[in-house]
């Protein structure tokens, strides 16, 4: 990316932060908190998610056969099914059916995907969006910014101004209630006079030819009931085998999306329905209703054949991934979306239905923090899809031919990779060099001219402080010092994994970890293992990440083979071992490493539970600390170990509950994303500067969290293991 | 029906802002009377010994439907866990009557209160296979948050009341 493109991107993001950020943040956070509350009430949340996932896996596997089945069922009911290859094909068919008549629509992202309104209007038909948010966007001539609440970026005041400008009413509506009444009445007339009702479908059941529509306003029901012709558009992936299969989705979709236990209406229509329709004055029999189900391929069957993108088809468009995404919370779908879809899973959808260029526009906004992973009701590994697409974008059209550059770089990825990405993806090499030439390297890198060159050529924002490399790495320090616990008398023998940051930059947390483990009678080794692959993976450099993973496994294999535990300080690296290595290493190696590796505070917790002496560690003595866990650590449900250990050791712990600190590794260094990174970070900083937290010692588990907190607070944060280290500097 | 399901149903209805009134066939008319705001419209009720009072217009025009303050319909069953009623709309007009009036009064037999979604989907699937054209799992009033705050009564009713017929 050129410096100019970076500047434009930064400008666009700043503009959205100013104009739409507040509304988006307010709304998504309400949805997000609602989801946590509502899903917590489910006794069998995990079972429901597994069930939902299994149904989608099966349905996508058997999709061609289910499409045949649903076609038969709908035709037996007296309706018609049209299987459209792409948007143009679908629009041609729908335009013929509508035939210039007036249509009222309920919300449907699939219809946005094919831009059916434009096609119908070009053919002379009037089309009215009846979902209130879609109606607002229609009159404002804007695209949705969220897949469930499309006008989430607009405040009540903006909507009031818009209504006044467009309709010039005598008594302009102002309150939410008045605005709703006004829109309802306006649209009520349109619905009454329309001939065609268009809906999407959240699910289509193959066995009975039924549509399930999940709504709250009631407009979809009206669009179907009030008109003589019903056109439903749905992606082919919406077909599930049977009516019974709807159950887990009905219980999950509202909770996942907006935090409602269930939306006001879940309509199960088996069209053509026989509800009375509107005559000029009287209600008339609805028996003659015409029904068309338009099932759209538009790239989906190719996604089904794509081992990496297939999971995208399991998506039920609930928006949980968007709502739980810290970046989305701050900047919304107009920064976070391609031609149609927005939010976490949008990369998969856009890459599949519109192509990689559309996905490329916003793919980088996924920092891989993984907060969305446990929120997805069908357990899609969304960060992985984003990584794969990033990798494909990196490879580009000509990337493979750029052998000259390729030969000069230490990684495994093709030459086309953006230089900025390559810089961050090769952090290990950078850190090794930086350490070897420290402190000179720190001085040069931090000097004005170097910073401005870094910014211009590589887009490393000069406002962000660079990491300072230590001259002596953790591995070297330990090699000189040796172990202080007799291996034969030790309670445990472990390998401490020296992640690149701990090894070259924050060696103090590595040394603290060694001393704490030794105080608990553990014999520690620090094998010279390289970077985990997290850095290249974040840049979409999957081949390099794989080769790093192999290197790490080789270095740790002797410990694992001897059935020793591997203790990991950096949560994002532990997450690599537990999650991404499944995709990067042979199954046996992945399982061995996953089974033997623990986060350092989790490990300390385990030692204490199994009889180690807490008294061997310095007590907290009621010291007040503010703790920020790391996003990937929370995805793995490891936060409670740190808080439990600190509680037991006598610290008074307050925790943050923001989704993410906004730094997420390299993200916050990139000049195009620096402002967003800081904006997200300020939500965390706010939590640590309240009356209750402002004087607390700040601790954070992740390196990127530490850097972000360091930049945003006046207090210097540390890793929590340092609180347990007897050598800790007491102020 | 179990007493437990009924109790759960009542508390779930309360949580979603729906009043629940218990009655019997004999007491139906007097129970319904205070719930009706004029003009009221209705769809025929399929319960023995229960019918719509004369003040309820069972054959409304489009204009009367749109102007209705109250709409009375039967609901096929209730779902205790969620406080939902399942409106099985058909040719008799349950769908428009339950949708256009400001308040929807749903009449449910206590026998038809099912404990949870599992049970509801067994019934729903059987009904669909027997030809039920539409079943709406309706929970609370229609609502929107699109206009900057939560508003009840978006396109559908702003109030819902459930009348539970206990002698079923």
XYZ file of C-alpha atoms in Angstrom, chain A:
731
model
C 0.000 0.000 0.000
C 1.348 3.443 -0.884
C 1.795 6.206 1.676
C -0.995 8.109 -0.066
C -3.397 5.157 0.200
C -2.526 4.819 3.866
C -3.212 8.482 4.445
C -6.584 8.240 2.693
C -7.530 5.153 4.641
C -6.592 6.823 7.931
C -8.618 9.878 6.934
C -11.671 7.750 6.087
C -11.462 5.954 9.433
C -11.014 9.234 11.351
C -14.045 10.630 9.590
C -16.193 7.606 10.503
C -14.953 7.721 14.100
C -16.216 11.282 14.268
C -19.509 10.912 12.434
C -20.773 7.396 13.090
C -18.567 6.047 15.867
C -20.664 7.140 18.831
C -23.976 5.732 17.550
C -22.383 2.487 16.462
C -20.567 2.084 19.749
C -23.633 2.735 21.860
C -25.784 0.286 19.920
C -23.331 -2.543 19.393
C -22.355 -2.523 23.047
C -25.984 -2.835 24.118
C -26.385 -5.806 21.744
C -23.141 -7.304 22.941
C -23.882 -7.047 26.649
C -27.370 -8.353 25.915
C -25.855 -11.423 24.286
C -23.716 -12.216 27.298
C -26.719 -11.904 29.593
C -29.133 -13.803 27.400
C -26.833 -16.708 26.542
C -25.825 -17.036 30.195
C -29.448 -17.931 30.956
C -29.256 -20.965 28.662
C -28.383 -24.168 30.506
C -27.350 -25.840 27.304
C -25.747 -23.004 25.313
C -22.770 -25.084 24.170
C -24.993 -28.009 23.234
C -27.279 -25.744 21.200
C -24.279 -24.285 19.364
C -22.959 -27.775 18.609
C -26.388 -28.804 17.378
C -26.699 -25.724 15.184
C -23.237 -26.278 13.763
C -23.934 -29.953 13.041
C -27.144 -29.087 11.191
C -25.340 -26.556 8.995
C -22.407 -28.897 8.347
C -24.815 -31.588 7.245
C -26.950 -29.226 5.180
C -24.023 -27.740 3.268
C -22.613 -31.223 2.703
C -25.931 -32.365 1.206
C -26.863 -29.052 -0.382
C -27.580 -30.160 -3.977
C -29.866 -32.900 -2.734
C -31.649 -30.517 -0.322
C -32.181 -27.977 -3.090
C -33.915 -30.679 -5.143
C -35.994 -31.647 -2.133
C -37.116 -28.114 -1.369
C -37.952 -27.545 -5.018
C -40.247 -30.549 -4.982
C -41.847 -29.467 -1.720
C -42.514 -25.900 -2.827
C -43.906 -27.054 -6.152
C -46.139 -29.578 -4.411
C -47.483 -26.680 -2.325
C -48.258 -24.742 -5.526
C -45.286 -22.368 -5.540
C -42.316 -21.967 -7.863
C -38.599 -22.278 -7.193
C -36.026 -20.498 -9.304
C -32.364 -21.319 -8.888
C -30.410 -18.223 -9.899
C -26.755 -18.461 -10.914
C -25.887 -14.902 -10.031
C -27.294 -11.464 -9.281
C -28.187 -10.669 -12.882
C -29.993 -13.975 -13.305
C -31.952 -13.464 -10.083
C -32.867 -9.898 -10.964
C -34.024 -10.857 -14.436
C -36.381 -13.458 -12.960
C -37.672 -11.216 -10.143
C -38.201 -8.313 -12.531
C -40.351 -10.548 -14.721
C -42.442 -11.658 -11.751
C -42.916 -8.138 -10.393
C -43.663 -6.882 -13.888
C -43.662 -3.185 -13.048
C -46.027 -3.525 -10.089
C -45.475 -1.977 -6.665
C -43.473 -4.064 -4.246
C -43.012 -3.821 -0.491
C -39.951 -5.472 1.002
C -38.885 -6.670 4.376
C -35.206 -6.630 5.287
C -33.001 -9.057 3.406
C -29.228 -8.881 3.069
C -29.426 -11.285 0.148
C -31.560 -8.802 -1.750
C -28.963 -6.124 -0.932
C -26.323 -8.469 -2.301
C -28.044 -8.655 -5.688
C -29.219 -5.013 -5.583
C -32.714 -6.006 -6.589
C -34.239 -2.593 -5.820
C -32.175 -0.941 -8.522
C -33.127 -3.648 -11.012
C -36.835 -3.341 -10.246
C -36.814 0.436 -10.301
C -35.013 0.414 -13.644
C -37.927 -1.666 -14.889
C -40.423 0.924 -13.678
C -41.550 -0.739 -10.433
C -41.911 1.102 -7.135
C -40.071 -0.642 -4.307
C -40.488 0.264 -0.641
C -38.381 -0.936 2.224
C -40.711 -1.526 5.174
C -38.190 -2.416 7.844
C -37.863 0.905 9.641
C -34.072 0.981 9.513
C -34.013 -0.001 5.850
C -36.644 2.662 5.197
C -34.371 5.269 6.796
C -31.492 4.122 4.581
C -33.690 4.083 1.497
C -34.715 7.704 1.909
C -31.166 8.692 2.940
C -29.791 6.787 -0.065
C -27.235 4.952 2.061
C -26.033 1.372 2.392
C -26.549 -0.711 5.563
C -23.733 -0.521 8.091
C -24.741 -3.601 10.084
C -26.347 -6.862 8.990
C -29.041 -6.900 11.669
C -29.534 -3.238 12.518
C -28.647 -1.592 9.209
C -29.113 2.022 10.364
C -27.194 1.517 13.595
C -24.886 4.381 12.664
C -27.654 6.971 12.685
C -28.750 8.823 15.783
C -32.359 9.684 16.557
C -31.608 13.349 15.818
C -30.236 12.528 12.389
C -33.309 10.449 11.586
C -35.605 13.259 12.744
C -33.744 15.732 10.514
C -33.934 13.327 7.618
C -37.710 12.839 7.971
C -38.212 16.563 8.159
C -36.133 17.172 5.082
C -37.710 14.419 2.993
C -41.363 14.633 4.031
C -41.674 18.204 5.270
C -44.425 17.209 7.751
C -46.566 19.856 9.464
C -45.685 18.562 12.909
C -42.207 17.036 12.556
C -41.754 13.846 14.598
C -38.943 14.016 17.135
C -39.068 11.293 19.751
C -38.319 7.669 18.886
C -42.003 6.956 19.452
C -43.157 9.727 17.116
C -40.643 8.739 14.456
C -41.815 5.141 14.631
C -45.499 6.151 14.336
C -44.732 8.418 11.437
C -42.847 5.715 9.545
C -45.477 3.108 10.367
C -48.256 5.233 8.946
C -46.314 6.196 5.865
C -45.355 2.582 5.166
C -48.805 1.284 6.125
C -50.199 3.001 3.035
C -47.469 1.563 0.844
C -48.120 -1.934 2.180
C -51.856 -1.605 1.635
C -51.451 -0.519 -1.949
C -48.677 -2.927 -2.940
C -49.152 -5.949 -5.185
C -45.960 -7.815 -4.460
C -44.436 -8.664 -1.073
C -40.736 -9.418 -1.030
C -38.992 -11.084 1.864
C -35.738 -12.836 2.517
C -35.608 -16.060 4.493
C -33.479 -16.813 7.517
C -33.965 -20.512 6.900
C -35.745 -22.636 4.317
C -36.786 -26.161 5.267
C -36.258 -28.725 2.544
C -38.815 -31.243 3.767
C -41.832 -28.923 3.808
C -40.815 -25.953 1.665
C -41.290 -23.576 4.609
C -39.585 -20.250 5.209
C -38.537 -19.078 8.642
C -38.359 -15.318 9.082
C -36.927 -13.819 12.221
C -38.196 -10.284 12.835
C -39.335 -7.889 15.503
C -41.352 -5.242 13.750
C -44.019 -7.354 12.064
C -43.438 -5.841 8.636
C -42.424 -9.110 7.015
C -45.753 -10.598 8.095
C -47.584 -7.638 6.597
C -45.636 -7.792 3.334
C -46.702 -11.416 2.891
C -50.288 -11.052 4.084
C -51.233 -7.823 2.321
C -50.114 -8.767 -1.175
C -51.114 -11.263 -3.869
C -47.624 -12.242 -4.890
C -44.852 -13.280 -2.536
C -41.251 -13.345 -3.750
C -38.720 -14.722 -1.271
C -35.004 -14.400 -2.020
C -32.461 -16.485 -0.191
C -28.951 -17.750 -0.684
C -28.890 -21.492 -1.380
C -27.062 -21.950 1.935
C -30.235 -21.083 3.837
C -31.744 -24.511 3.152
C -31.786 -26.864 6.138
C -33.217 -30.379 6.133
C -36.353 -30.195 8.271
C -38.692 -28.082 10.364
C -37.333 -29.664 13.544
C -33.878 -28.399 12.611
C -35.073 -24.834 13.116
C -35.242 -25.237 16.859
C -31.633 -24.511 17.925
C -31.473 -21.552 15.554
C -34.692 -20.086 16.926
C -33.189 -20.261 20.399
C -29.820 -18.858 19.353
C -30.371 -16.252 16.688
C -31.989 -13.450 18.701
C -29.711 -13.997 21.667
C -26.633 -13.958 19.446
C -27.699 -10.927 17.462
C -29.355 -8.348 19.658
C -29.325 -10.089 23.018
C -33.061 -10.793 22.999
C -34.029 -14.261 24.228
C -36.200 -14.436 21.137
C -37.320 -11.800 18.645
C -40.970 -10.730 18.699
C -41.819 -12.853 15.702
C -40.438 -16.041 14.290
C -42.700 -16.673 11.332
C -42.906 -20.065 9.766
C -44.593 -19.672 6.399
C -45.340 -22.539 4.051
C -46.372 -20.532 1.014
C -48.493 -19.853 -0.813
C -50.300 -18.972 2.440
C -54.040 -18.608 2.645
C -54.357 -15.606 4.965
C -56.919 -13.133 3.637
C -55.373 -10.480 1.457
C -56.471 -6.867 0.913
C -59.132 -6.072 -1.656
C -60.113 -2.479 -2.348
C -62.368 -2.435 0.686
C -62.984 -5.927 1.988
C -60.537 -8.643 2.969
C -60.424 -11.206 0.213
C -59.491 -14.836 0.123
C -55.767 -15.341 -0.095
C -56.117 -18.677 -1.864
C -54.904 -17.367 -5.192
C -51.582 -16.088 -3.868
C -48.604 -16.583 -6.114
C -45.313 -17.676 -4.531
C -41.781 -17.613 -5.917
C -38.753 -18.804 -4.009
C -35.583 -17.482 -5.631
C -32.546 -19.407 -4.398
C -29.338 -17.618 -5.247
C -25.969 -19.210 -5.902
C -23.805 -16.162 -6.722
C -20.548 -17.879 -5.787
C -21.872 -20.024 -2.940
C -21.452 -23.393 -4.633
C -17.810 -22.472 -5.272
C -17.436 -21.545 -1.603
C -18.835 -24.948 -0.770
C -15.993 -26.532 -2.723
C -13.408 -24.321 -1.022
C -12.045 -26.020 2.095
C -11.224 -22.687 3.751
C -14.294 -20.630 2.820
C -16.903 -23.382 3.241
C -17.544 -22.539 6.894
C -18.762 -19.115 5.862
C -21.876 -20.840 4.518
C -22.772 -21.952 8.045
C -23.245 -18.283 8.973
C -26.769 -17.391 10.068
C -26.188 -13.615 9.794
C -26.796 -12.935 13.460
C -24.077 -10.234 13.711
C -22.558 -11.528 16.953
C -19.107 -11.337 15.346
C -19.604 -7.681 14.497
C -21.021 -6.756 17.883
C -18.212 -8.462 19.790
C -15.501 -6.888 17.633
C -13.783 -3.961 19.337
C -12.900 -2.362 16.028
C -16.428 -2.739 14.691
C -17.788 -1.258 17.912
C -15.794 1.886 17.276
C -15.982 2.374 13.570
C -18.968 0.369 12.296
C -19.833 -1.314 9.043
C -19.108 1.559 6.708
C -15.427 0.995 7.460
C -15.864 -2.678 8.137
C -17.766 -3.832 5.114
C -17.422 -4.590 1.459
C -20.117 -4.196 -1.158
C -22.831 -5.776 1.015
C -21.733 -7.577 4.154
C -19.981 -6.086 7.141
C -18.351 -7.221 10.355
C -16.220 -10.229 11.195
C -17.666 -12.811 8.828
C -17.986 -10.281 6.004
C -14.538 -11.130 4.676
C -15.693 -14.671 3.938
C -18.935 -13.487 2.352
C -17.388 -10.742 0.275
C -14.533 -12.954 -0.912
C -17.105 -15.594 -1.891
C -19.838 -13.532 -3.517
C -18.040 -10.397 -4.708
C -14.418 -11.507 -4.912
C -11.208 -10.778 -3.049
C -10.976 -7.125 -4.094
C -14.152 -6.353 -2.211
C -12.917 -8.262 0.837
C -9.490 -6.594 0.654
C -10.880 -3.157 1.439
C -11.510 -4.011 5.060
C -9.897 -7.372 5.719
C -7.079 -5.763 7.725
C -9.552 -4.455 10.293
C -9.701 -7.953 11.767
C -6.843 -8.028 14.255
C -7.306 -11.739 14.895
C -8.123 -11.028 18.541
C -10.584 -13.971 18.391
C -13.206 -12.396 20.648
C -15.825 -13.356 18.029
C -14.913 -17.037 18.057
C -16.915 -18.076 21.116
C -19.750 -15.733 20.201
C -20.560 -17.375 16.868
C -23.623 -19.614 17.306
C -22.326 -21.997 14.650
C -18.728 -21.932 15.869
C -17.139 -20.523 12.740
C -13.441 -19.752 13.153
C -13.828 -16.253 11.753
C -10.251 -15.052 12.399
C -8.963 -18.019 10.429
C -11.163 -17.156 7.448
C -9.860 -13.595 7.638
C -6.286 -14.886 7.731
C -6.808 -17.148 4.740
C -8.346 -14.370 2.694
C -5.506 -12.042 3.736
C -3.045 -14.664 2.567
C -4.831 -14.891 -0.792
C -4.865 -11.122 -1.141
C -1.136 -11.066 -0.332
C -0.467 -13.542 -3.072
C -2.394 -11.385 -5.490
C -2.201 -11.874 -9.200
C 1.528 -11.378 -9.760
C 2.950 -12.174 -6.358
C 4.347 -15.532 -7.266
C 6.573 -14.077 -9.982
C 8.415 -11.626 -7.794
C 11.280 -14.014 -7.139
C 13.873 -11.287 -6.726
C 12.378 -9.811 -3.574
C 11.386 -13.244 -2.427
C 14.970 -14.397 -2.471
C 16.021 -11.554 -0.239
C 13.515 -11.987 2.551
C 13.768 -14.472 5.364
C 10.166 -15.673 5.117
C 8.325 -18.280 3.125
C 5.823 -15.987 1.468
C 5.786 -14.765 -2.130
C 7.259 -11.482 -3.251
C 3.961 -9.675 -3.729
C 3.402 -9.284 -0.011
C 3.050 -5.660 1.026
C 6.302 -4.399 2.582
C 4.559 -3.235 5.730
C 3.082 -6.692 6.234
C 6.405 -8.294 5.557
C 8.065 -6.094 8.176
C 5.636 -7.099 10.908
C 5.486 -10.680 9.693
C 9.226 -10.991 10.163
C 9.271 -9.615 13.683
C 11.448 -12.486 14.843
C 14.306 -11.529 12.503
C 13.828 -7.877 13.309
C 13.938 -8.545 17.041
C 17.017 -10.727 16.714
C 18.860 -7.968 14.835
C 17.528 -5.267 17.120
C 18.761 -7.150 20.143
C 22.171 -7.871 18.640
C 22.726 -4.187 17.912
C 21.046 -2.759 21.014
C 21.223 -0.093 22.303
C 22.363 1.416 19.002
C 19.422 -0.079 17.147
C 16.952 1.435 19.618
C 18.579 4.811 19.283
C 18.586 4.710 15.477
C 15.040 3.393 15.236
C 13.785 6.000 17.679
C 15.531 8.954 16.063
C 13.477 11.458 14.109
C 14.815 10.796 10.596
C 14.479 7.032 10.956
C 10.925 7.349 12.242
C 9.895 9.480 9.334
C 11.456 7.044 6.864
C 9.694 4.180 8.640
C 6.420 6.037 8.394
C 6.814 6.976 4.746
C 8.039 3.669 3.424
C 6.493 1.115 5.756
C 3.616 2.988 7.350
C 4.878 2.593 10.915
C 3.116 5.429 12.689
C 5.622 7.809 14.271
C 3.238 8.545 17.159
C 3.557 4.957 18.402
C 6.560 4.191 20.574
C 8.695 1.375 19.190
C 9.638 -1.592 21.334
C 13.072 -1.300 22.896
C 15.233 -4.348 22.353
C 17.311 -5.745 25.197
C 20.928 -6.457 24.475
C 20.800 -9.718 26.372
C 17.961 -12.018 25.367
C 16.053 -14.083 27.891
C 17.491 -17.269 26.407
C 21.063 -15.945 26.805
C 20.368 -14.685 30.323
C 19.061 -18.079 31.328
C 21.901 -19.970 29.633
C 24.392 -17.980 31.726
C 22.430 -18.207 34.908
C 21.263 -21.797 34.742
C 18.507 -23.408 36.702
C 18.367 -22.864 40.472
C 16.225 -25.896 41.281
C 17.626 -29.392 41.396
C 15.827 -31.306 38.640
C 15.680 -34.509 40.673
C 14.143 -32.858 43.723
C 11.832 -30.549 41.756
C 8.052 -30.653 42.011
C 7.848 -30.334 38.196
C 10.218 -29.879 35.275
C 8.993 -27.450 32.632
C 10.098 -25.692 29.480
C 9.374 -21.954 29.509
C 8.585 -20.851 25.959
C 10.559 -17.683 25.150
C 8.235 -15.848 22.776
C 10.001 -13.243 20.657
C 8.765 -10.300 22.709
C 9.723 -11.813 26.028
C 13.027 -12.988 24.625
C 14.159 -9.686 23.124
C 11.946 -6.883 24.431
C 10.238 -7.614 27.735
C 12.802 -9.939 29.216
C 11.790 -8.780 32.701
C 8.544 -10.735 32.546
C 10.433 -13.842 31.422
C 12.890 -13.512 34.305
C 10.008 -12.967 36.728
C 8.291 -16.089 35.396
C 11.464 -18.132 35.894
C 11.880 -16.904 39.480
C 8.220 -17.435 40.374
C 8.244 -20.995 39.022
C 11.477 -21.716 40.853
C 10.065 -20.314 44.093
C 7.337 -22.939 43.696
C 9.953 -25.629 43.355
C 9.825 -26.055 39.602
C 12.888 -26.855 37.502
C 12.818 -24.558 34.481
C 14.446 -24.827 31.062
C 14.317 -22.029 28.500
C 14.938 -23.689 25.122
C 15.893 -21.418 22.235
C 12.598 -21.644 20.374
C 11.773 -18.995 17.789
C 8.696 -16.879 17.150
C 5.440 -18.863 17.280
C 4.205 -17.741 13.882
C 1.678 -15.322 15.353
C 3.428 -12.352 13.760
C 3.365 -13.625 10.158
C -0.092 -15.150 10.658
C -1.455 -11.737 11.624
C -0.222 -10.448 8.280
C -1.795 -13.344 6.396
C 1.614 -14.921 5.724
C 0.437 -18.447 6.350
C 3.426 -20.235 4.782
C 5.842 -18.356 7.024
C 3.634 -18.985 10.026
C 3.675 -22.689 9.234
C 7.439 -22.773 8.996
C 7.719 -20.857 12.315
C 5.325 -23.339 13.912
C 7.447 -26.231 12.728
C 10.548 -24.573 14.165
C 8.872 -24.020 17.527
C 7.682 -27.590 17.623
C 11.183 -28.880 16.933
C 12.586 -26.766 19.774
C 9.918 -27.871 22.245
C 9.616 -31.477 21.089
C 12.245 -32.869 23.491
C 10.384 -31.399 26.476
C 7.028 -32.582 25.153
C 8.448 -36.042 24.435
C 9.672 -36.251 28.028
C 6.111 -35.389 29.049
C 7.163 -32.073 30.532
C 4.827 -29.119 30.550
C 5.409 -26.089 28.387
C 4.714 -22.796 30.141
C 3.810 -19.852 27.923
C 3.878 -16.213 28.974
C 2.418 -14.532 25.917
C -1.300 -15.413 25.596
C -1.392 -14.896 21.836
C 1.310 -17.546 21.508
C -0.507 -19.952 23.785
C -3.537 -19.358 21.565
C -1.378 -20.333 18.573
C -0.472 -23.615 20.275
C -4.086 -24.297 21.257
C -5.952 -23.020 18.207
C -4.059 -22.179 15.030
C -1.447 -24.927 15.239
C -4.269 -27.337 14.466
C -4.117 -25.884 10.958
C -0.340 -25.564 10.761
C 1.124 -28.744 12.270
C 0.513 -32.470 11.810
C -2.343 -33.578 14.090
C -0.158 -35.604 16.403
C 2.278 -32.766 17.024
C -0.527 -30.265 17.480
C -2.269 -32.455 20.024
C 0.915 -33.162 21.947
C 1.792 -29.490 22.242
C -1.755 -28.399 23.041
C -2.070 -31.036 25.727
C 1.175 -29.999 27.412
C 1.084 -26.208 27.213
C -0.249 -23.767 29.797
C -0.429 -20.045 30.323
C 1.988 -19.043 33.104
C -0.637 -17.881 35.610
C -2.798 -20.890 34.797
C 0.239 -23.033 35.566
C 0.908 -21.256 38.847
C -2.749 -21.791 39.744
C -2.363 -25.512 39.029
C 0.813 -25.741 41.142
C -0.914 -24.073 44.077
C -3.957 -26.322 43.721
C -1.650 -29.318 43.815
C 0.093 -28.438 47.042
C 2.747 -25.881 46.143
C 3.279 -23.336 48.902
C 1.715 -19.939 48.268
C 3.799 -18.684 51.191
C 6.904 -19.013 49.009
C 5.645 -16.048 46.969
C 5.488 -12.464 48.199
C 1.985 -11.577 49.424
C -0.136 -8.858 47.924
C -0.944 -7.327 51.278
C -4.156 -5.865 49.949
C -2.391 -4.035 47.102
C -4.985 -2.671 44.698
C -4.407 -3.785 41.120
C -6.316 -3.256 37.881
C -5.997 -6.250 35.587
C -6.624 -6.393 31.852
C -6.731 -9.890 30.481
C -5.820 -10.561 26.867
C -8.469 -11.209 24.228
C -7.110 -14.582 23.104
C -6.623 -15.585 26.710
C -10.298 -14.823 27.344
C -11.335 -16.822 24.281
C -9.549 -19.773 25.887
C -11.295 -18.974 29.189
C -7.987 -18.470 31.029
C -8.646 -15.110 32.652
C -10.054 -16.628 35.883
C -6.732 -18.301 36.745
C -4.887 -15.000 36.962
C -7.567 -13.333 39.057
C -7.834 -16.387 41.327
C -4.071 -16.534 41.940
C -3.851 -12.794 42.598
C -6.879 -12.968 44.924
C -5.346 -15.848 46.854
C -2.015 -14.059 47.082
C -3.772 -11.158 48.770
C -4.166 -8.641 45.957
C -7.342 -6.622 45.559
C -8.140 -7.108 41.865
C -10.399 -5.061 39.602
C -10.767 -6.258 35.999
C -11.619 -4.625 32.686
C -14.548 -5.858 30.655
C -13.894 -4.238 27.280
C -13.637 -6.649 24.375
C -10.088 -5.732 23.393
C -7.420 -3.104 24.023
C -7.317 -2.200 20.338
C -3.661 -2.825 19.808
C -3.690 -6.489 18.868
C -0.054 -6.744 17.870
C 1.030 -4.920 14.762
C -2.340 -3.243 14.187
C -1.692 -0.226 16.370
C 1.662 0.488 14.717
C 0.172 0.867 11.261
C -0.311 4.485 10.344
C -3.629 3.778 8.599
C -5.080 2.204 11.757
C -3.309 4.113 14.527
C -6.254 6.412 15.258
C -8.714 3.547 15.469
C -6.337 1.613 17.688
C -6.096 4.535 20.104
C -9.846 5.141 20.013
C -10.492 1.517 20.987
C -7.762 1.702 23.619
C -9.358 4.720 25.220
C -12.379 2.643 26.180
C -10.007 0.487 28.215
C -8.090 3.483 29.544
C -11.408 4.949 30.725
C -12.037 1.838 32.808
C -8.651 2.189 34.454
C -8.949 5.891 35.248
C -12.188 5.894 37.247
C -12.208 6.916 40.914
C -12.166 3.259 41.794
C -9.248 2.269 39.539
C -7.106 5.381 38.984
C -4.661 4.589 41.791
C -4.384 0.865 41.147
C -1.259 -0.874 39.899
C -1.976 -1.860 36.293
C -1.210 -5.361 35.079
C -1.929 -6.938 31.698
C -1.149 -10.367 30.279
C -0.455 -9.610 26.624
C 2.440 -7.682 25.133
C 0.241 -5.653 22.853
C -2.087 -4.832 25.755
C 0.925 -3.700 27.794
C 2.128 -1.456 24.995
C -1.304 0.038 24.483
C -1.817 0.674 28.197
C 1.670 2.095 28.448
C 0.815 4.588 25.732
C -2.550 5.574 27.186
C -1.888 5.674 30.932
C 0.656 7.512 33.032
C 1.199 4.401 35.163
C 3.587 1.834 33.714
C 1.822 -1.531 33.384
C 3.446 -4.927 33.921
C 2.695 -8.595 33.421
C 0.813 -10.044 36.433
C 3.512 -12.665 37.058
C 5.774 -9.816 38.175
C 3.500 -9.205 41.156
C 4.470 -12.646 42.420
C 8.204 -12.170 41.897
C 10.197 -11.585 45.104
C 12.632 -9.409 43.174
C 9.885 -7.074 42.078
C 10.860 -3.448 42.506
C 8.700 -1.986 45.219
C 8.088 1.681 44.749
